[in-house]
PDB file of C-alpha atoms in Angstrom:
ATOM      1  CA  MET Q   9      90.240 -98.224  37.460  1.00 48.00           C
ATOM      2  CA  SER Q  10      87.382 -95.779  36.947  1.00 58.00           C
ATOM      3  CA  SER Q  11      88.112 -92.996  34.456  1.00 82.00           C
ATOM      4  CA  GLU Q  12      86.558 -90.528  36.893  1.00 93.00           C
ATOM      5  CA  LEU Q  13      88.865 -89.461  39.703  1.00 95.00           C
ATOM      6  CA  LEU Q  14      87.501 -90.555  43.070  1.00 95.00           C
ATOM      7  CA  PRO Q  15      88.727 -89.868  46.618  1.00 95.00           C
ATOM      8  CA  SER Q  16      89.717 -93.543  46.963  1.00 96.00           C
ATOM      9  CA  HIS Q  17      92.279 -93.076  44.167  1.00 97.00           C
ATOM     10  CA  PHE Q  18      94.064 -90.411  46.192  1.00 98.00           C
ATOM     11  CA  PHE Q  19      94.226 -92.533  49.328  1.00 98.00           C
ATOM     12  CA  ALA Q  20      95.717 -95.353  47.251  1.00 98.00           C
ATOM     13  CA  ALA Q  21      98.251 -92.950  45.736  1.00 98.00           C
ATOM     14  CA  ARG Q  22      99.236 -91.741  49.163  1.00 98.00           C
ATOM     15  CA  ARG Q  23      99.816 -95.266  50.460  1.00 98.00           C
ATOM     16  CA  GLY Q  24     102.085 -95.986  47.524  1.00 98.00           C
ATOM     17  CA  ILE Q  25     104.260 -92.884  47.687  1.00 98.00           C
ATOM     18  CA  ALA Q  26     104.363 -92.485  51.482  1.00 98.00           C
ATOM     19  CA  PRO Q  27     107.764 -94.222  51.935  1.00 98.00           C
ATOM     20  CA  TYR Q  28     109.419 -91.780  49.539  1.00 98.00           C
ATOM     21  CA  ILE Q  29     108.008 -88.344  50.416  1.00 97.00           C
ATOM     22  CA  ARG Q  30     107.427 -86.131  53.429  1.00 97.00           C
ATOM     23  CA  HIS Q  31     104.132 -85.144  55.001  1.00 98.00           C
ATOM     24  CA  THR Q  32     105.089 -81.475  54.801  1.00 98.00           C
ATOM     25  CA  PRO Q  33     104.176 -79.009  57.569  1.00 98.00           C
ATOM     26  CA  LEU Q  34     101.071 -76.852  57.461  1.00 98.00           C
ATOM     27  CA  GLU Q  35     102.588 -73.870  59.235  1.00 98.00           C
ATOM     28  CA  HIS Q  36     100.500 -71.138  60.840  1.00 98.00           C
ATOM     29  CA  ASN Q  37     101.695 -67.672  59.842  1.00 98.00           C
ATOM     30  CA  SER Q  38     101.016 -64.913  62.350  1.00 98.00           C
ATOM     31  CA  SER Q  39     101.702 -62.004  59.992  1.00 97.00           C
ATOM     32  CA  LEU Q  40      99.324 -63.216  57.305  1.00 98.00           C
ATOM     33  CA  SER Q  41      96.687 -64.203  59.838  1.00 98.00           C
ATOM     34  CA  LYS Q  42      96.722 -60.702  61.309  1.00 97.00           C
ATOM     35  CA  PHE Q  43      96.576 -59.215  57.819  1.00 95.00           C
ATOM     36  CA  ALA Q  44      93.680 -61.443  56.718  1.00 96.00           C
ATOM     37  CA  GLY Q  45      91.748 -61.338  59.981  1.00 96.00           C
ATOM     38  CA  SER Q  46      91.546 -65.150  60.069  1.00 97.00           C
ATOM     39  CA  PRO Q  47      94.034 -68.014  60.441  1.00 98.00           C
ATOM     40  CA  VAL Q  48      96.369 -68.448  57.461  1.00 98.00           C
ATOM     41  CA  PHE Q  49      98.528 -71.537  57.044  1.00 98.00           C
ATOM     42  CA  LEU Q  50     101.374 -72.199  54.614  1.00 98.00           C
ATOM     43  CA  LYS Q  51     101.554 -75.697  53.119  1.00 98.00           C
ATOM     44  CA  LEU Q  52     105.312 -76.066  52.864  1.00 98.00           C
ATOM     45  CA  GLU Q  53     105.885 -78.149  49.756  1.00 98.00           C
ATOM     46  CA  ASN Q  54     109.091 -76.114  49.423  1.00 98.00           C
ATOM     47  CA  LEU Q  55     110.317 -78.490  52.150  1.00 98.00           C
ATOM     48  CA  GLN Q  56     109.330 -81.585  50.147  1.00 98.00           C
ATOM     49  CA  VAL Q  57     112.018 -83.940  48.819  1.00 96.00           C
ATOM     50  CA  THR Q  58     113.701 -82.270  45.800  1.00 94.00           C
ATOM     51  CA  GLY Q  59     112.255 -78.944  46.984  1.00 95.00           C
ATOM     52  CA  SER Q  60     108.805 -79.124  45.371  1.00 96.00           C
ATOM     53  CA  PHE Q  61     105.533 -81.059  45.222  1.00 97.00           C
ATOM     54  CA  LYS Q  62     106.436 -82.631  41.856  1.00 96.00           C
ATOM     55  CA  PRO Q  63     107.750 -86.016  43.104  1.00 97.00           C
ATOM     56  CA  ARG Q  64     104.297 -86.897  44.460  1.00 98.00           C
ATOM     57  CA  GLY Q  65     102.902 -87.393  40.970  1.00 98.00           C
ATOM     58  CA  SER Q  66     106.068 -88.771  39.411  1.00 98.00           C
ATOM     59  CA  LEU Q  67     106.495 -91.420  42.101  1.00 98.00           C
ATOM     60  CA  HIS Q  68     102.864 -92.461  41.727  1.00 98.00           C
ATOM     61  CA  LYS Q  69     103.296 -92.739  37.948  1.00 98.00           C
ATOM     62  CA  VAL Q  70     106.497 -94.765  38.085  1.00 98.00           C
ATOM     63  CA  LEU Q  71     105.095 -97.117  40.730  1.00 98.00           C
ATOM     64  CA  SER Q  72     101.883 -97.622  38.769  1.00 97.00           C
ATOM     65  CA  VAL Q  73     103.563 -98.291  35.409  1.00 97.00           C
ATOM     66  CA  ARG Q  74     106.227-100.568  36.868  1.00 96.00           C
ATOM     67  CA  ALA Q  75     103.595-102.779  38.459  1.00 95.00           C
ATOM     68  CA  SER Q  76     102.983-104.221  34.968  1.00 95.00           C
ATOM     69  CA  GLN Q  77     106.135-103.051  33.141  1.00 96.00           C
ATOM     70  CA  PRO Q  78     109.101-103.558  35.503  1.00 95.00           C
ATOM     71  CA  HIS Q  79     111.665-102.310  32.973  1.00 96.00           C
ATOM     72  CA  ALA Q  80     109.757 -99.260  31.760  1.00 97.00           C
ATOM     73  CA  GLU Q  81     111.713 -96.105  30.969  1.00 98.00           C
ATOM     74  CA  PHE Q  82     110.202 -92.633  31.307  1.00 98.00           C
ATOM     75  CA  ILE Q  83     110.559 -89.449  29.284  1.00 98.00           C
ATOM     76  CA  ALA Q  84     109.374 -85.897  29.943  1.00 97.00           C
ATOM     77  CA  PRO Q  85     109.770 -82.401  28.499  1.00 95.00           C
ATOM     78  CA  THR Q  86     110.038 -79.732  31.171  1.00 92.00           C
ATOM     79  CA  ALA Q  87     111.218 -76.242  32.052  1.00 87.00           C
ATOM     80  CA  GLY Q  88     112.918 -77.890  35.023  1.00 88.00           C
ATOM     81  CA  GLY Q  89     110.647 -78.607  37.971  1.00 90.00           C
ATOM     82  CA  HIS Q  90     108.809 -81.592  36.517  1.00 94.00           C
ATOM     83  CA  GLY Q  91     112.133 -83.028  35.396  1.00 96.00           C
ATOM     84  CA  ILE Q  92     113.512 -82.886  38.920  1.00 96.00           C
ATOM     85  CA  GLY Q  93     110.502 -84.792  40.226  1.00 96.00           C
ATOM     86  CA  LEU Q  94     110.668 -87.486  37.559  1.00 98.00           C
ATOM     87  CA  ALA Q  95     114.448 -87.860  37.826  1.00 98.00           C
ATOM     88  CA  TYR Q  96     114.107 -88.327  41.593  1.00 97.00           C
ATOM     89  CA  ALA Q  97     111.272 -90.838  41.234  1.00 98.00           C
ATOM     90  CA  ALA Q  98     113.133 -92.876  38.643  1.00 98.00           C
ATOM     91  CA  ALA Q  99     116.393 -92.899  40.603  1.00 97.00           C
ATOM     92  CA  THR Q 100     114.631 -93.783  43.842  1.00 97.00           C
ATOM     93  CA  LEU Q 101     112.729 -96.674  42.280  1.00 97.00           C
ATOM     94  CA  GLY Q 102     115.503 -97.958  40.025  1.00 96.00           C
ATOM     95  CA  SER Q 103     114.137 -96.794  36.671  1.00 97.00           C
ATOM     96  CA  LYS Q 104     115.632 -94.749  33.833  1.00 97.00           C
ATOM     97  CA  ALA Q 105     114.454 -91.196  33.144  1.00 98.00           C
ATOM     98  CA  HIS Q 106     115.028 -89.144  29.994  1.00 98.00           C
ATOM     99  CA  ILE Q 107     114.580 -85.417  30.606  1.00 98.00           C
ATOM    100  CA  TYR Q 108     114.225 -82.960  27.688  1.00 97.00           C
ATOM    101  CA  LEU Q 109     115.001 -79.368  28.683  1.00 96.00           C
ATOM    102  CA  PRO Q 110     115.250 -75.877  27.190  1.00 94.00           C
ATOM    103  CA  ARG Q 111     118.795 -74.525  26.996  1.00 94.00           C
ATOM    104  CA  SER Q 112     117.642 -71.668  29.259  1.00 90.00           C
ATOM    105  CA  VAL Q 113     116.947 -74.015  32.190  1.00 90.00           C
ATOM    106  CA  ASP Q 114     117.780 -72.620  35.634  1.00 86.00           C
ATOM    107  CA  PRO Q 115     121.280 -73.973  36.456  1.00 87.00           C
ATOM    108  CA  ASP Q 116     120.231 -75.148  39.916  1.00 87.00           C
ATOM    109  CA  LYS Q 117     117.348 -77.133  38.429  1.00 89.00           C
ATOM    110  CA  LEU Q 118     119.715 -78.667  35.892  1.00 93.00           C
ATOM    111  CA  ARG Q 119     122.133 -79.680  38.631  1.00 93.00           C
ATOM    112  CA  LEU Q 120     119.376 -81.406  40.608  1.00 93.00           C
ATOM    113  CA  ILE Q 121     118.348 -83.408  37.532  1.00 96.00           C
ATOM    114  CA  GLN Q 122     121.960 -84.326  36.777  1.00 96.00           C
ATOM    115  CA  ASP Q 123     122.519 -85.435  40.366  1.00 95.00           C
ATOM    116  CA  GLN Q 124     119.749 -88.043  39.948  1.00 95.00           C
ATOM    117  CA  GLY Q 125     121.502 -89.617  36.954  1.00 95.00           C
ATOM    118  CA  ALA Q 126     118.833 -88.866  34.346  1.00 97.00           C
ATOM    119  CA  HIS Q 127     119.654 -88.778  30.636  1.00 97.00           C
ATOM    120  CA  ILE Q 128     119.346 -85.152  29.487  1.00 97.00           C
ATOM    121  CA  GLU Q 129     118.802 -83.567  26.077  1.00 97.00           C
ATOM    122  CA  PHE Q 130     118.624 -79.820  25.362  1.00 97.00           C
ATOM    123  CA  PHE Q 131     116.377 -77.870  22.979  1.00 97.00           C
ATOM    124  CA  ASP Q 132     115.728 -74.261  22.065  1.00 95.00           C
ATOM    125  CA  SER Q 133     112.338 -74.205  23.813  1.00 90.00           C
ATOM    126  CA  VAL Q 134     109.969 -76.317  25.886  1.00 88.00           C
ATOM    127  CA  PRO Q 135     107.590 -76.818  22.909  1.00 89.00           C
ATOM    128  CA  GLN Q 136     110.506 -78.206  20.885  1.00 94.00           C
ATOM    129  CA  ALA Q 137     111.454 -80.452  23.804  1.00 95.00           C
ATOM    130  CA  ARG Q 138     107.875 -81.701  24.000  1.00 93.00           C
ATOM    131  CA  GLU Q 139     107.703 -82.478  20.296  1.00 96.00           C
ATOM    132  CA  ALA Q 140     110.967 -84.427  20.473  1.00 97.00           C
ATOM    133  CA  ALA Q 141     109.975 -86.281  23.639  1.00 97.00           C
ATOM    134  CA  LEU Q 142     106.695 -87.431  22.105  1.00 97.00           C
ATOM    135  CA  ARG Q 143     108.506 -88.661  19.014  1.00 98.00           C
ATOM    136  CA  VAL Q 144     111.184 -90.532  20.968  1.00 98.00           C
ATOM    137  CA  ALA Q 145     108.589 -92.027  23.331  1.00 98.00           C
ATOM    138  CA  SER Q 146     106.791 -93.475  20.311  1.00 97.00           C
ATOM    139  CA  GLU Q 147     109.979 -94.718  18.668  1.00 98.00           C
ATOM    140  CA  GLN Q 148     111.593 -96.235  21.767  1.00 97.00           C
ATOM    141  CA  GLY Q 149     108.531 -97.329  23.719  1.00 97.00           C
ATOM    142  CA  TYR Q 150     109.245 -94.999  26.634  1.00 98.00           C
ATOM    143  CA  THR Q 151     106.410 -93.871  28.909  1.00 98.00           C
ATOM    144  CA  PHE Q 152     105.733 -90.181  28.219  1.00 98.00           C
ATOM    145  CA  LEU Q 153     104.869 -88.208  31.341  1.00 97.00           C
ATOM    146  CA  SER Q 154     103.170 -84.822  31.167  1.00 95.00           C
ATOM    147  CA  ALA Q 155     103.569 -82.581  34.188  1.00 94.00           C
ATOM    148  CA  TYR Q 156      99.795 -82.097  34.376  1.00 95.00           C
ATOM    149  CA  ASN Q 157      97.857 -83.913  31.625  1.00 95.00           C
ATOM    150  CA  ASP Q 158      98.080 -87.290  33.348  1.00 96.00           C
ATOM    151  CA  ARG Q 159      95.772 -88.866  35.914  1.00 97.00           C
ATOM    152  CA  HIS Q 160      98.681 -90.177  38.006  1.00 97.00           C
ATOM    153  CA  MET Q 161     100.135 -86.658  38.291  1.00 97.00           C
ATOM    154  CA  MET Q 162      96.701 -85.393  39.329  1.00 98.00           C
ATOM    155  CA  GLU Q 163      96.302 -88.142  41.925  1.00 98.00           C
ATOM    156  CA  GLY Q 164      99.792 -87.599  43.313  1.00 98.00           C
ATOM    157  CA  GLY Q 165      99.268 -83.847  43.589  1.00 98.00           C
ATOM    158  CA  GLY Q 166      95.923 -84.390  45.275  1.00 98.00           C
ATOM    159  CA  THR Q 167      97.644 -86.095  48.223  1.00 98.00           C
ATOM    160  CA  ILE Q 168      98.585 -82.576  49.351  1.00 98.00           C
ATOM    161  CA  ALA Q 169      94.894 -81.944  49.987  1.00 98.00           C
ATOM    162  CA  LEU Q 170      94.658 -85.083  52.143  1.00 98.00           C
ATOM    163  CA  GLU Q 171      97.427 -83.715  54.345  1.00 98.00           C
ATOM    164  CA  ILE Q 172      95.839 -80.271  54.574  1.00 98.00           C
ATOM    165  CA  LEU Q 173      92.545 -81.809  55.706  1.00 98.00           C
ATOM    166  CA  GLU Q 174      94.303 -83.908  58.332  1.00 98.00           C
ATOM    167  CA  ASP Q 175      96.200 -80.946  59.739  1.00 98.00           C
ATOM    168  CA  CYS Q 176      93.403 -78.354  59.411  1.00 98.00           C
ATOM    169  CA  PRO Q 177      89.995 -80.093  59.145  1.00 98.00           C
ATOM    170  CA  HIS Q 178      88.200 -76.732  59.414  1.00 98.00           C
ATOM    171  CA  VAL Q 179      89.950 -75.142  56.405  1.00 98.00           C
ATOM    172  CA  GLU Q 180      87.591 -72.914  54.408  1.00 98.00           C
ATOM    173  CA  THR Q 181      89.785 -71.476  51.620  1.00 98.00           C
ATOM    174  CA  VAL Q 182      92.686 -73.008  49.674  1.00 98.00           C
ATOM    175  CA  LEU Q 183      94.928 -71.043  47.273  1.00 98.00           C
ATOM    176  CA  VAL Q 184      96.951 -72.891  44.627  1.00 98.00           C
ATOM    177  CA  GLY Q 185      99.125 -71.643  41.764  1.00 97.00           C
ATOM    178  CA  VAL Q 186      98.043 -73.123  38.429  1.00 96.00           C
ATOM    179  CA  GLY Q 187     100.073 -74.132  35.389  1.00 92.00           C
ATOM    180  CA  GLY Q 188      98.480 -76.975  33.464  1.00 93.00           C
ATOM    181  CA  GLY Q 189      95.941 -77.544  36.217  1.00 96.00           C
ATOM    182  CA  GLY Q 190      96.900 -81.047  37.344  1.00 96.00           C
ATOM    183  CA  LEU Q 191      97.694 -80.114  40.936  1.00 97.00           C
ATOM    184  CA  LEU Q 192      94.615 -77.931  41.350  1.00 97.00           C
ATOM    185  CA  ALA Q 193      92.322 -80.525  39.740  1.00 98.00           C
ATOM    186  CA  GLY Q 194      93.566 -83.320  41.969  1.00 98.00           C
ATOM    187  CA  MET Q 195      93.267 -81.220  45.085  1.00 98.00           C
ATOM    188  CA  SER Q 196      89.778 -80.091  44.073  1.00 98.00           C
ATOM    189  CA  VAL Q 197      88.446 -83.662  43.988  1.00 98.00           C
ATOM    190  CA  VAL Q 198      89.728 -84.350  47.510  1.00 98.00           C
ATOM    191  CA  LEU Q 199      88.702 -81.032  49.062  1.00 98.00           C
ATOM    192  CA  LYS Q 200      85.213 -80.814  47.588  1.00 98.00           C
ATOM    193  CA  ALA Q 201      84.467 -84.438  48.505  1.00 98.00           C
ATOM    194  CA  ALA Q 202      85.420 -83.670  52.096  1.00 98.00           C
ATOM    195  CA  ASN Q 203      83.484 -80.399  52.241  1.00 98.00           C
ATOM    196  CA  PRO Q 204      81.721 -78.847  49.225  1.00 98.00           C
ATOM    197  CA  ARG Q 205      81.799 -75.458  50.981  1.00 98.00           C
ATOM    198  CA  ILE Q 206      85.607 -75.211  50.864  1.00 98.00           C
ATOM    199  CA  ARG Q 207      86.476 -72.294  48.580  1.00 98.00           C
ATOM    200  CA  LEU Q 208      89.106 -73.389  46.063  1.00 98.00           C
ATOM    201  CA  ILE Q 209      90.961 -70.593  44.264  1.00 98.00           C
ATOM    202  CA  GLY Q 210      93.439 -70.993  41.423  1.00 98.00           C
ATOM    203  CA  VAL Q 211      96.102 -68.360  40.772  1.00 98.00           C
ATOM    204  CA  GLN Q 212      97.689 -67.552  37.398  1.00 97.00           C
ATOM    205  CA  PRO Q 213      99.946 -64.802  36.019  1.00 96.00           C
ATOM    206  CA  GLU Q 214      98.132 -61.962  34.278  1.00 95.00           C
ATOM    207  CA  SER Q 215     100.309 -62.442  31.207  1.00 93.00           C
ATOM    208  CA  SER Q 216      99.518 -66.134  30.629  1.00 91.00           C
ATOM    209  CA  ALA Q 217      96.199 -66.904  32.236  1.00 94.00           C
ATOM    210  CA  VAL Q 218      94.858 -69.553  29.850  1.00 94.00           C
ATOM    211  CA  LEU Q 219      92.934 -71.659  32.344  1.00 96.00           C
ATOM    212  CA  ALA Q 220      91.591 -68.598  34.127  1.00 96.00           C
ATOM    213  CA  GLN Q 221      90.129 -67.446  30.794  1.00 95.00           C
ATOM    214  CA  TRP Q 222      88.689 -70.903  30.133  1.00 96.00           C
ATOM    215  CA  HIS Q 223      87.110 -70.885  33.578  1.00 97.00           C
ATOM    216  CA  ARG Q 224      85.581 -67.457  33.022  1.00 96.00           C
ATOM    217  CA  ALA Q 225      84.161 -68.561  29.652  1.00 96.00           C
ATOM    218  CA  GLY Q 226      83.001 -71.936  30.958  1.00 96.00           C
ATOM    219  CA  GLN Q 227      84.759 -73.739  28.118  1.00 95.00           C
ATOM    220  CA  PRO Q 228      88.115 -73.893  26.320  1.00 94.00           C
ATOM    221  CA  VAL Q 229      88.628 -70.707  24.298  1.00 94.00           C
ATOM    222  CA  ASP Q 230      91.428 -69.178  22.266  1.00 91.00           C
ATOM    223  CA  VAL Q 231      93.556 -66.875  24.411  1.00 90.00           C
ATOM    224  CA  ASN Q 232      95.610 -64.333  22.502  1.00 87.00           C
ATOM    225  CA  GLY Q 233      98.481 -62.112  23.535  1.00 86.00           C
ATOM    226  CA  LEU Q 234     100.160 -64.587  25.883  1.00 87.00           C
ATOM    227  CA  ARG Q 235     103.500 -63.417  27.274  1.00 90.00           C
ATOM    228  CA  PRO Q 236     106.060 -65.207  29.433  1.00 88.00           C
ATOM    229  CA  SER Q 237     105.900 -64.645  33.175  1.00 92.00           C
ATOM    230  CA  ILE Q 238     108.742 -64.859  35.680  1.00 92.00           C
ATOM    231  CA  ALA Q 239     106.721 -67.796  37.054  1.00 92.00           C
ATOM    232  CA  GLU Q 240     107.502 -70.300  34.299  1.00 84.00           C
ATOM    233  CA  GLY Q 241     105.939 -73.113  36.341  1.00 82.00           C
ATOM    234  CA  ILE Q 242     102.427 -71.646  36.117  1.00 87.00           C
ATOM    235  CA  GLY Q 243     100.378 -70.112  33.356  1.00 71.00           C
ATOM    236  CA  ALA Q 244     101.112 -72.083  30.214  1.00 70.00           C
ATOM    237  CA  GLU Q 245      99.557 -72.947  26.886  1.00 77.00           C
ATOM    238  CA  VAL Q 246      97.698 -76.223  27.322  1.00 87.00           C
ATOM    239  CA  GLU Q 247      96.096 -78.858  25.123  1.00 88.00           C
ATOM    240  CA  ARG Q 248      92.377 -78.629  24.358  1.00 88.00           C
ATOM    241  CA  ASP Q 249      91.980 -82.278  25.454  1.00 90.00           C
ATOM    242  CA  LEU Q 250      93.071 -81.373  28.969  1.00 95.00           C
ATOM    243  CA  LEU Q 251      92.336 -84.083  31.543  1.00 96.00           C
ATOM    244  CA  PRO Q 252      92.202 -81.639  34.481  1.00 97.00           C
ATOM    245  CA  TRP Q 253      89.725 -79.314  32.743  1.00 97.00           C
ATOM    246  CA  PRO Q 254      86.401 -80.997  33.719  1.00 97.00           C
ATOM    247  CA  TYR Q 255      87.449 -80.881  37.371  1.00 98.00           C
ATOM    248  CA  LEU Q 256      88.626 -77.274  37.168  1.00 97.00           C
ATOM    249  CA  GLN Q 257      85.383 -76.273  35.470  1.00 97.00           C
ATOM    250  CA  ARG Q 258      83.167 -78.067  37.967  1.00 97.00           C
ATOM    251  CA  LEU Q 259      84.997 -77.784  41.283  1.00 98.00           C
ATOM    252  CA  VAL Q 260      87.159 -74.640  41.307  1.00 98.00           C
ATOM    253  CA  ASP Q 261      85.349 -71.583  42.635  1.00 98.00           C
ATOM    254  CA  GLU Q 262      87.391 -68.844  41.008  1.00 97.00           C
ATOM    255  CA  PHE Q 263      90.721 -67.732  39.593  1.00 97.00           C
ATOM    256  CA  VAL Q 264      92.793 -64.747  40.667  1.00 98.00           C
ATOM    257  CA  LEU Q 265      95.378 -63.130  38.377  1.00 97.00           C
ATOM    258  CA  VAL Q 266      98.649 -61.689  39.670  1.00 97.00           C
ATOM    259  CA  SER Q 267     101.333 -59.569  38.029  1.00 96.00           C
ATOM    260  CA  ASP Q 268     105.052 -60.310  37.969  1.00 96.00           C
ATOM    261  CA  ASP Q 269     105.599 -57.340  40.306  1.00 96.00           C
ATOM    262  CA  GLU Q 270     103.114 -58.840  42.770  1.00 97.00           C
ATOM    263  CA  LEU Q 271     104.959 -62.169  42.567  1.00 97.00           C
ATOM    264  CA  ARG Q 272     108.244 -60.399  43.282  1.00 97.00           C
ATOM    265  CA  ASP Q 273     106.706 -58.631  46.286  1.00 97.00           C
ATOM    266  CA  ALA Q 274     105.436 -61.963  47.601  1.00 97.00           C
ATOM    267  CA  MET Q 275     108.884 -63.548  47.219  1.00 97.00           C
ATOM    268  CA  ARG Q 276     110.458 -60.641  49.113  1.00 97.00           C
ATOM    269  CA  TRP Q 277     107.874 -60.894  51.869  1.00 97.00           C
ATOM    270  CA  CYS Q 278     108.331 -64.645  52.177  1.00 98.00           C
ATOM    271  CA  VAL Q 279     112.081 -64.590  52.627  1.00 97.00           C
ATOM    272  CA  SER Q 280     111.814 -61.653  55.027  1.00 96.00           C
ATOM    273  CA  ASP Q 281     109.003 -63.054  57.188  1.00 97.00           C
ATOM    274  CA  THR Q 282     109.526 -66.815  57.028  1.00 98.00           C
ATOM    275  CA  LYS Q 283     113.160 -67.076  55.840  1.00 97.00           C
ATOM    276  CA  TYR Q 284     111.980 -69.402  53.050  1.00 98.00           C
ATOM    277  CA  VAL Q 285     113.408 -68.823  49.584  1.00 97.00           C
ATOM    278  CA  ILE Q 286     110.693 -69.782  47.095  1.00 97.00           C
ATOM    279  CA  GLU Q 287     110.505 -69.783  43.309  1.00 94.00           C
ATOM    280  CA  PRO Q 288     108.158 -67.345  41.556  1.00 95.00           C
ATOM    281  CA  SER Q 289     105.467 -69.979  40.916  1.00 95.00           C
ATOM    282  CA  ALA Q 290     105.337 -70.797  44.619  1.00 97.00           C
ATOM    283  CA  ALA Q 291     104.605 -67.158  45.462  1.00 98.00           C
ATOM    284  CA  ALA Q 292     101.333 -67.122  43.518  1.00 98.00           C
ATOM    285  CA  GLY Q 293      99.021 -67.861  46.452  1.00 98.00           C
ATOM    286  CA  LEU Q 294     100.757 -65.296  48.649  1.00 98.00           C
ATOM    287  CA  ALA Q 295     100.396 -62.659  45.938  1.00 98.00           C
ATOM    288  CA  ALA Q 296      96.725 -63.501  45.476  1.00 98.00           C
ATOM    289  CA  LEU Q 297      95.815 -63.254  49.166  1.00 97.00           C
ATOM    290  CA  ARG Q 298      96.079 -59.472  49.207  1.00 91.00           C
ATOM    291  CA  LYS Q 299      93.777 -59.188  46.181  1.00 93.00           C
ATOM    292  CA  LEU Q 300      91.076 -61.271  47.877  1.00 96.00           C
ATOM    293  CA  LEU Q 301      90.791 -59.068  50.949  1.00 91.00           C
ATOM    294  CA  PRO Q 302      88.778 -57.615  52.629  1.00 91.00           C
ATOM    295  CA  ARG Q 303      86.609 -60.643  51.907  1.00 91.00           C
ATOM    296  CA  SER Q 304      86.190 -62.998  54.843  1.00 93.00           C
ATOM    297  CA  LEU Q 305      88.127 -66.125  53.879  1.00 97.00           C
ATOM    298  CA  GLY Q 306      88.042 -68.101  57.117  1.00 98.00           C
ATOM    299  CA  PRO Q 307      90.917 -70.505  57.871  1.00 98.00           C
ATOM    300  CA  THR Q 308      93.049 -70.412  54.733  1.00 98.00           C
ATOM    301  CA  ALA Q 309      95.769 -72.695  53.350  1.00 98.00           C
ATOM    302  CA  ILE Q 310      98.257 -71.420  50.772  1.00 98.00           C
ATOM    303  CA  VAL Q 311     100.374 -73.987  48.944  1.00 98.00           C
ATOM    304  CA  LEU Q 312     104.032 -72.965  48.582  1.00 98.00           C
ATOM    305  CA  THR Q 313     104.781 -75.329  45.730  1.00 97.00           C
ATOM    306  CA  GLY Q 314     108.578 -75.177  45.562  1.00 96.00           C
ATOM    307  CA  ARG Q 315     111.927 -73.549  46.221  1.00 95.00           C
ATOM    308  CA  ASN Q 316     113.928 -74.538  43.144  1.00 91.00           C
ATOM    309  CA  VAL Q 317     115.352 -71.252  41.950  1.00 90.00           C
ATOM    310  CA  SER Q 318     119.060 -70.436  41.773  1.00 89.00           C
ATOM    311  CA  TRP Q 319     120.285 -67.827  44.246  1.00 91.00           C
ATOM    312  CA  ARG Q 320     121.516 -65.640  41.379  1.00 91.00           C
ATOM    313  CA  ARG Q 321     118.076 -65.617  39.741  1.00 91.00           C
ATOM    314  CA  PHE Q 322     116.333 -65.096  43.086  1.00 94.00           C
ATOM    315  CA  GLU Q 323     118.506 -62.047  43.755  1.00 94.00           C
ATOM    316  CA  GLU Q 324     117.805 -60.675  40.271  1.00 94.00           C
ATOM    317  CA  LEU Q 325     114.052 -61.099  40.741  1.00 95.00           C
ATOM    318  CA  VAL Q 326     113.706 -59.563  44.194  1.00 93.00           C
ATOM    319  CA  ARG Q 327     116.239 -56.717  43.776  1.00 90.00           C
ATOM    320  CA  PRO Q 328     114.367 -53.393  43.820  1.00 81.00           C
ATOM    321  CA  SER Q 329     114.296 -51.826  40.370  1.00 71.00           C
TER     322      SER Q 329
END
């Protein structure tokens, strides 16, 4: 396989994972379309199996590795969402998953991982979980799976773009929340190959906008003063040898930064207008839309990446202060 990601890789990924995922709706939203002055569509990955886009990449990884290693076991550190996707993929395909979590994991995310029968270990932080997972992977021969720094995760995430293009061939702008950049990088390869004029916009929290700063500088740079965001799934410290980075640098048009208050407002709007409960990370594109206007965006797709947030935490986040 070529080291460079090509559109053919994403079509192959889609064929492999198709029996196990949903082609999620691309739903036209009247309120946002009126607000933006052009059609706005919501890509409802919150309706995906397990409640997020994550299984796309995990399924593709497990299928690919098992083709040559039928008894492979998989291990991943995660704040929760990536673990749900890998646990589902492993259970669905008859493999074993080892999920390393922070003790602060959202209880609903923990329950979803437990329901899939994964082996779980707890740590004081995600960095500690990552360090332990890498060590155990080396010692036990498990396949380590990063949520973003892995070509199979990028290819699986990019299948979302194939669906968007099928359902809205005339799309002109796509908004995607960005953590480690795997989803955005994969989608960028597909979208720009189909139409180089599609405007691809990544969204990160103001408090932890590492890749946005890299993009502005045109190269990896030190980013100081990082603070946690309510959107733990996006805006993270990343490795300098980041596989998605060349694609983000070359193919993404711009980044938009949003505050936690803007994410909260977007979550409130979403449940009020659409009746969809979404996690903070999934609200990033909605929060960014307002900051892009009054620019003319043309037909726009916003990826709602997931819904996996406990009701208690959702209530705490959206309750007026």
